[in-house]
Short mmCIF file of C-alpha atoms in Angstrom, two decimals:
data_model
loop_
_atom_site.label_atom_id
_atom_site.label_comp_id
_atom_site.label_asym_id
_atom_site.label_seq_id
_atom_site.Cartn_x
_atom_site.Cartn_y
_atom_site.Cartn_z
CA MET A 1 -50.57 26.87 -217.63
CA SER A 2 -51.00 23.38 -219.10
CA PHE A 3 -51.69 22.67 -222.78
CA ILE A 4 -54.95 20.98 -221.78
CA ARG A 5 -56.14 24.19 -220.11
CA TYR A 6 -55.26 26.16 -223.24
CA GLN A 7 -57.29 23.68 -225.29
CA LEU A 8 -60.28 24.17 -223.02
CA LEU A 9 -59.96 27.95 -223.22
CA PHE A 10 -60.08 27.74 -227.02
CA LEU A 11 -63.65 26.49 -226.78
CA PHE A 12 -64.69 29.98 -225.66
CA ILE A 13 -62.73 32.05 -228.19
CA ARG A 14 -63.96 32.89 -231.70
CA TYR A 15 -61.42 33.48 -234.46
CA THR A 16 -62.04 35.54 -237.58
CA TYR A 17 -60.01 34.24 -240.47
CA ALA A 18 -59.60 34.64 -244.18
CA ILE A 19 -56.24 33.48 -245.46
CA PHE A 20 -54.81 31.36 -242.70
CA SER A 21 -53.13 28.47 -244.50
CA ASP A 22 -55.07 25.22 -244.79
CA ASP A 23 -52.61 23.56 -242.43
CA PHE A 24 -53.08 26.21 -239.71
CA ASN A 25 -56.85 26.22 -240.25
CA ASN A 26 -56.94 22.46 -239.83
CA TRP A 27 -54.84 22.71 -236.69
CA LEU A 28 -57.10 25.40 -235.23
CA TYR A 29 -60.26 23.53 -236.26
CA LYS A 30 -59.31 20.75 -233.89
CA LEU A 31 -59.64 23.32 -231.11
CA LYS A 32 -62.45 25.59 -232.31
CA SER A 33 -64.68 26.05 -235.34
CA LEU A 34 -63.68 29.08 -237.43
CA ARG A 35 -65.64 31.83 -239.22
CA ALA A 36 -64.81 33.97 -242.29
CA ASP A 37 -66.71 37.23 -242.02
CA LEU A 38 -64.04 39.80 -242.79
CA GLY A 39 -62.89 38.68 -246.21
CA THR A 40 -59.26 38.57 -247.28
CA MET A 41 -58.21 41.10 -244.62
CA GLY A 42 -59.45 38.99 -241.69
CA SER A 43 -56.26 37.09 -240.94
CA PHE A 44 -53.08 35.62 -242.33
CA GLY A 45 -50.35 33.10 -241.59
CA GLY A 46 -49.60 29.39 -241.39
CA LYS A 47 -47.54 26.73 -243.10
CA MET A 48 -48.14 26.06 -246.78
CA GLN A 49 -47.31 22.39 -246.19
CA PRO A 50 -47.58 20.42 -242.91
CA SER A 51 -43.94 19.37 -243.30
CA GLU A 52 -42.69 22.96 -243.54
CA VAL A 53 -40.31 23.95 -240.74
CA PRO A 54 -40.17 27.69 -239.85
CA GLN A 55 -36.63 29.05 -239.88
CA ARG A 56 -37.34 31.98 -237.55
CA ASP A 57 -39.41 32.57 -234.44
CA PRO A 58 -42.92 33.54 -235.63
CA VAL A 59 -44.24 37.09 -235.44
CA VAL A 60 -47.79 37.84 -234.30
CA PHE A 61 -49.05 41.22 -235.55
CA VAL A 62 -51.78 42.93 -233.50
CA HIS A 63 -53.55 45.70 -235.42
CA GLY A 64 -54.92 49.07 -234.34
CA VAL A 65 -58.50 49.60 -233.22
CA SER A 66 -60.01 50.56 -236.58
CA ASP A 67 -57.90 48.17 -238.67
CA ARG A 68 -58.23 44.53 -239.59
CA ALA A 69 -55.38 42.03 -239.46
CA GLY A 70 -54.54 42.36 -243.15
CA ASP A 71 -55.00 46.11 -243.59
CA LYS A 72 -51.32 46.99 -243.25
CA PRO A 73 -48.53 45.18 -245.12
CA LYS A 74 -46.16 42.98 -243.20
CA PHE A 75 -42.53 42.22 -243.90
CA THR A 76 -42.82 39.29 -246.27
CA VAL A 77 -40.88 41.57 -248.61
CA TYR A 78 -37.92 40.79 -246.39
CA SER A 79 -38.15 37.06 -247.15
CA HIS A 80 -40.22 36.05 -244.14
CA GLU A 81 -42.52 33.15 -244.92
CA TRP A 82 -46.23 32.99 -244.07
CA SER A 83 -45.34 30.21 -241.64
CA GLU A 84 -43.47 32.88 -239.68
CA LEU A 85 -46.08 35.70 -239.79
CA TYR A 86 -49.54 35.65 -238.17
CA GLY A 87 -52.43 37.98 -237.49
CA SER A 88 -56.14 37.77 -236.79
CA THR A 89 -58.74 40.47 -236.31
CA TYR A 90 -60.21 41.39 -232.96
CA ALA A 91 -63.31 43.63 -233.16
CA ASN A 92 -64.59 44.37 -236.70
CA GLY A 93 -62.41 47.11 -238.16
CA SER A 94 -63.69 50.52 -239.25
CA GLN A 95 -66.87 49.20 -240.96
CA ASN A 96 -66.47 52.13 -243.38
CA ASN A 97 -67.04 54.57 -240.53
CA PRO A 98 -64.11 56.95 -239.87
CA LEU A 99 -65.30 57.38 -236.27
CA GLN A 100 -65.85 53.69 -235.55
CA TRP A 101 -62.73 53.65 -233.36
CA THR A 102 -64.58 55.71 -230.75
CA GLN A 103 -66.98 52.79 -230.24
CA TYR A 104 -64.28 50.32 -229.21
CA ALA A 105 -62.67 49.84 -225.81
CA LEU A 106 -60.08 47.58 -224.14
CA GLN A 107 -62.53 44.73 -223.65
CA CYS A 108 -61.70 41.34 -222.22
CA LYS A 109 -63.03 39.56 -225.30
CA TYR A 110 -60.41 41.31 -227.46
CA VAL A 111 -57.66 40.50 -224.97
CA LYS A 112 -58.67 36.83 -225.06
CA GLN A 113 -58.64 36.70 -228.85
CA VAL A 114 -55.11 38.09 -228.99
CA ARG A 115 -53.95 35.85 -226.13
CA MET A 116 -55.30 32.72 -227.76
CA LEU A 117 -53.68 33.55 -231.10
CA ILE A 118 -50.31 33.97 -229.39
CA VAL A 119 -50.74 30.66 -227.60
CA ALA A 120 -51.93 28.92 -230.79
CA VAL A 121 -48.93 30.14 -232.80
CA HIS A 122 -46.55 29.07 -230.03
CA PHE A 123 -47.88 25.52 -229.95
CA TYR A 124 -48.39 25.29 -233.72
CA THR A 125 -44.80 26.28 -234.51
CA GLY A 126 -43.13 24.94 -231.39
CA ARG A 127 -41.13 28.15 -231.10
CA ALA A 128 -40.98 31.34 -229.05
CA VAL A 129 -43.21 34.14 -230.35
CA ASN A 130 -42.49 37.77 -231.27
CA VAL A 131 -45.35 40.26 -230.91
CA VAL A 132 -45.62 43.49 -232.94
CA ALA A 133 -48.55 45.66 -231.84
CA PHE A 134 -49.86 48.97 -233.13
CA SER A 135 -51.99 51.68 -231.53
CA LEU A 136 -54.76 50.26 -229.31
CA GLY A 137 -53.33 46.83 -230.07
CA VAL A 138 -50.41 47.69 -227.77
CA PRO A 139 -52.30 47.81 -224.44
CA ILE A 140 -54.52 44.92 -225.56
CA SER A 141 -51.45 42.80 -226.34
CA ARG A 142 -49.75 43.76 -223.10
CA LYS A 143 -52.75 42.54 -221.10
CA ALA A 144 -52.95 39.39 -223.24
CA ILE A 145 -49.36 38.57 -222.28
CA MET A 146 -49.70 39.76 -218.69
CA GLY A 147 -52.64 37.50 -217.89
CA GLY A 148 -54.39 37.75 -214.54
CA ARG A 149 -57.94 38.97 -214.19
CA CYS A 150 -59.80 41.03 -216.76
CA VAL A 151 -60.63 44.47 -215.43
CA GLU A 152 -64.32 44.58 -216.36
CA THR A 153 -65.33 40.90 -216.11
CA ASP A 154 -62.97 39.54 -213.45
CA GLU A 155 -62.31 36.51 -215.68
CA ASP A 156 -59.00 34.80 -214.93
CA LEU A 157 -56.85 34.77 -218.07
CA GLY A 158 -54.19 32.62 -216.45
CA ASP A 159 -50.47 33.00 -215.94
CA PRO A 160 -48.25 35.43 -217.91
CA LEU A 161 -47.13 34.28 -221.36
CA THR A 162 -43.73 35.92 -220.74
CA PRO A 163 -41.65 32.69 -220.84
CA PHE A 164 -42.29 32.22 -224.57
CA ILE A 165 -42.36 35.85 -225.76
CA GLU A 166 -38.99 36.63 -227.36
CA THR A 167 -39.53 40.24 -228.49
CA PHE A 168 -42.36 42.73 -227.99
CA VAL A 169 -42.55 45.86 -230.17
CA GLY A 170 -45.19 48.45 -229.29
CA VAL A 171 -45.82 51.07 -231.98
CA SER A 172 -47.69 54.28 -231.09
CA GLY A 173 -49.47 52.71 -228.16
CA PRO A 174 -51.59 54.74 -225.68
CA ASN A 175 -50.01 53.09 -222.65
CA HIS A 176 -50.76 56.07 -220.40
CA GLY A 177 -53.89 57.34 -222.11
CA ALA A 178 -54.37 59.55 -225.12
CA PHE A 179 -57.33 61.72 -225.89
CA SER A 180 -57.94 65.06 -224.24
CA MET A 181 -61.48 64.83 -225.62
CA CYS A 182 -62.21 62.16 -223.04
CA SER A 183 -62.44 64.87 -220.40
CA VAL A 184 -65.53 66.33 -222.08
CA MET A 185 -67.01 63.51 -224.18
CA SER A 186 -68.58 60.18 -223.29
CA MET A 187 -67.88 57.26 -225.62
CA PRO A 188 -66.57 53.68 -225.23
CA ILE A 189 -62.95 54.55 -226.07
CA CYS A 190 -63.03 56.98 -223.10
CA HIS A 191 -64.48 54.49 -220.59
CA LYS A 192 -63.06 55.05 -217.10
CA LYS A 193 -62.58 51.34 -216.54
CA ILE A 194 -61.63 49.89 -219.95
CA GLY A 195 -60.86 52.93 -222.09
CA ILE A 196 -57.87 55.20 -222.60
CA TYR A 197 -59.44 57.69 -220.23
CA ARG A 198 -57.47 60.70 -218.99
CA LYS A 199 -59.20 63.36 -216.92
CA GLY A 200 -56.71 65.29 -214.91
CA CYS A 201 -53.47 63.69 -213.76
CA PRO A 202 -52.77 60.86 -213.22
CA GLY A 203 -56.34 59.85 -214.17
CA GLU A 204 -55.57 56.56 -215.98
CA SER A 205 -58.38 54.08 -216.60
CA ASP A 206 -58.45 50.92 -214.50
CA PHE A 207 -57.19 48.93 -217.50
CA LEU A 208 -54.16 51.19 -218.03
CA GLN A 209 -53.35 51.17 -214.31
CA ASP A 210 -53.45 47.38 -214.42
CA ILE A 211 -51.05 46.91 -217.34
CA ASN A 212 -48.67 49.55 -215.91
CA SER A 213 -48.62 48.01 -212.43
CA LYS A 214 -45.87 45.51 -213.35
CA VAL A 215 -42.63 45.79 -215.30
CA GLY A 216 -40.89 43.46 -217.73
CA TYR A 217 -43.65 40.95 -218.45
CA GLU A 218 -44.08 41.79 -222.15
CA GLY A 219 -41.11 39.66 -223.27
CA LYS A 220 -37.34 39.19 -223.13
CA HIS A 221 -36.73 42.19 -225.38
CA VAL A 222 -39.17 45.12 -225.28
CA PHE A 223 -39.05 48.04 -227.73
CA THR A 224 -41.28 50.98 -228.58
CA ILE A 225 -41.70 53.21 -231.64
CA TYR A 226 -43.53 56.54 -231.63
CA SER A 227 -43.58 60.09 -233.00
CA LYS A 228 -43.47 63.44 -231.24
CA THR A 229 -46.05 64.82 -233.70
CA ASP A 230 -48.62 62.03 -233.44
CA LYS A 231 -52.07 63.67 -233.28
CA ILE A 232 -53.93 60.48 -232.31
CA VAL A 233 -51.67 59.19 -229.52
CA PRO A 234 -49.84 62.32 -228.36
CA TYR A 235 -46.19 62.31 -227.37
CA LEU A 236 -46.78 63.49 -223.81
CA VAL A 237 -49.76 62.80 -221.55
CA CYS A 238 -49.57 64.23 -218.05
CA ASP A 239 -45.82 64.69 -218.53
CA LYS A 240 -45.41 61.01 -219.43
CA VAL A 241 -44.29 59.71 -222.81
CA THR A 242 -47.46 57.73 -223.34
CA SER A 243 -46.08 55.22 -225.87
CA ARG A 244 -43.07 54.31 -223.74
CA ILE A 245 -43.18 51.03 -221.78
CA ALA A 246 -41.43 50.70 -218.41
CA GLY A 247 -38.56 48.25 -218.69
CA GLN A 248 -38.08 48.63 -222.45
CA ILE A 249 -34.54 48.19 -223.75
CA GLY A 250 -34.78 50.56 -226.70
CA GLU A 251 -36.98 52.94 -228.66
CA LYS A 252 -37.24 54.63 -232.04
CA VAL A 253 -38.50 58.19 -231.77
CA TYR A 254 -39.58 60.15 -234.82
CA GLU A 255 -39.72 63.94 -234.87
CA ASN A 256 -42.44 64.53 -237.47
CA LYS A 257 -44.45 61.44 -238.45
CA THR A 258 -48.20 60.88 -238.22
CA HIS A 259 -49.79 58.08 -236.23
CA ASP A 260 -49.96 55.67 -239.17
CA GLU A 261 -46.58 56.71 -240.58
CA SER A 262 -44.92 55.66 -237.34
CA TYR A 263 -45.91 52.12 -238.29
CA VAL A 264 -45.84 51.96 -242.08
CA ASP A 265 -42.47 53.72 -242.28
CA SER A 266 -40.90 51.42 -239.68
CA TYR A 267 -40.81 47.99 -241.33
CA GLU A 268 -37.03 47.70 -241.34
CA VAL A 269 -36.83 49.21 -237.85
CA ILE A 270 -39.28 46.59 -236.57
CA ARG A 271 -37.51 43.79 -238.41
CA GLN A 272 -34.18 44.67 -236.81
CA MET A 273 -35.80 44.86 -233.38
CA VAL A 274 -37.31 41.42 -233.88
CA LEU A 275 -34.35 39.67 -235.52
CA ASN A 276 -31.34 41.36 -233.96
CA HIS A 277 -32.74 43.22 -230.93
CA VAL A 278 -31.26 46.53 -232.05
CA VAL A 279 -32.63 49.99 -232.87
CA ILE A 280 -31.59 51.47 -236.23
#
């Protein structure tokens, strides 16, 4: 897809931001006006000075359904610069409601937000992009990279972003569904078309069938991280390891971590996957 087409697509995407650097904000402003409605957790990343040259391929972090971009720490503690780390919020976080996650689904508007951030970071830095996604952010990111038509709107996202995705790390993602409650309850997260619906086997939602219909598009190096004792995204769904991605080259499997612990306890694991393409 041409850069001009990406510019035109930006006119239809709204970014939430908070602490993008001035340089990145200015760059994005040329493409689309920005809003700041989620405070300091809304987003992060960008060069401190226009002349700054990133030393590593940038990492785009895609949060879980009830998080915001800045809710979980990144690996700046490992000497990564803000010019190498990016995130922006799709949806609106938990809104102080512990059950808010049930009201979200795998909507095209979220896919487009993630897709446009990946594209923006690629052109802004001039480098390949690494993507680290958590929980519901995993299937959303996979569709953002995959492209093609949105399941519920039939909008054409365009060609796959695969050529400039270096590494994709999916942490605790419901790639084959998740919640048994979806067989008895009706809520957006259980939507048969754009939810993580499982009722019987195979029983995947249209969205999940779509992202699982092709192999190897997520990037050059694909990894997953998950736990066998995750109560939110269970280890097995219909005899499938739901967080595993077909075509992955490695995985980190924990025996006794919670859903969130699989992410927050994996910073060095993720860093090694991104930098050296190894599992430690």
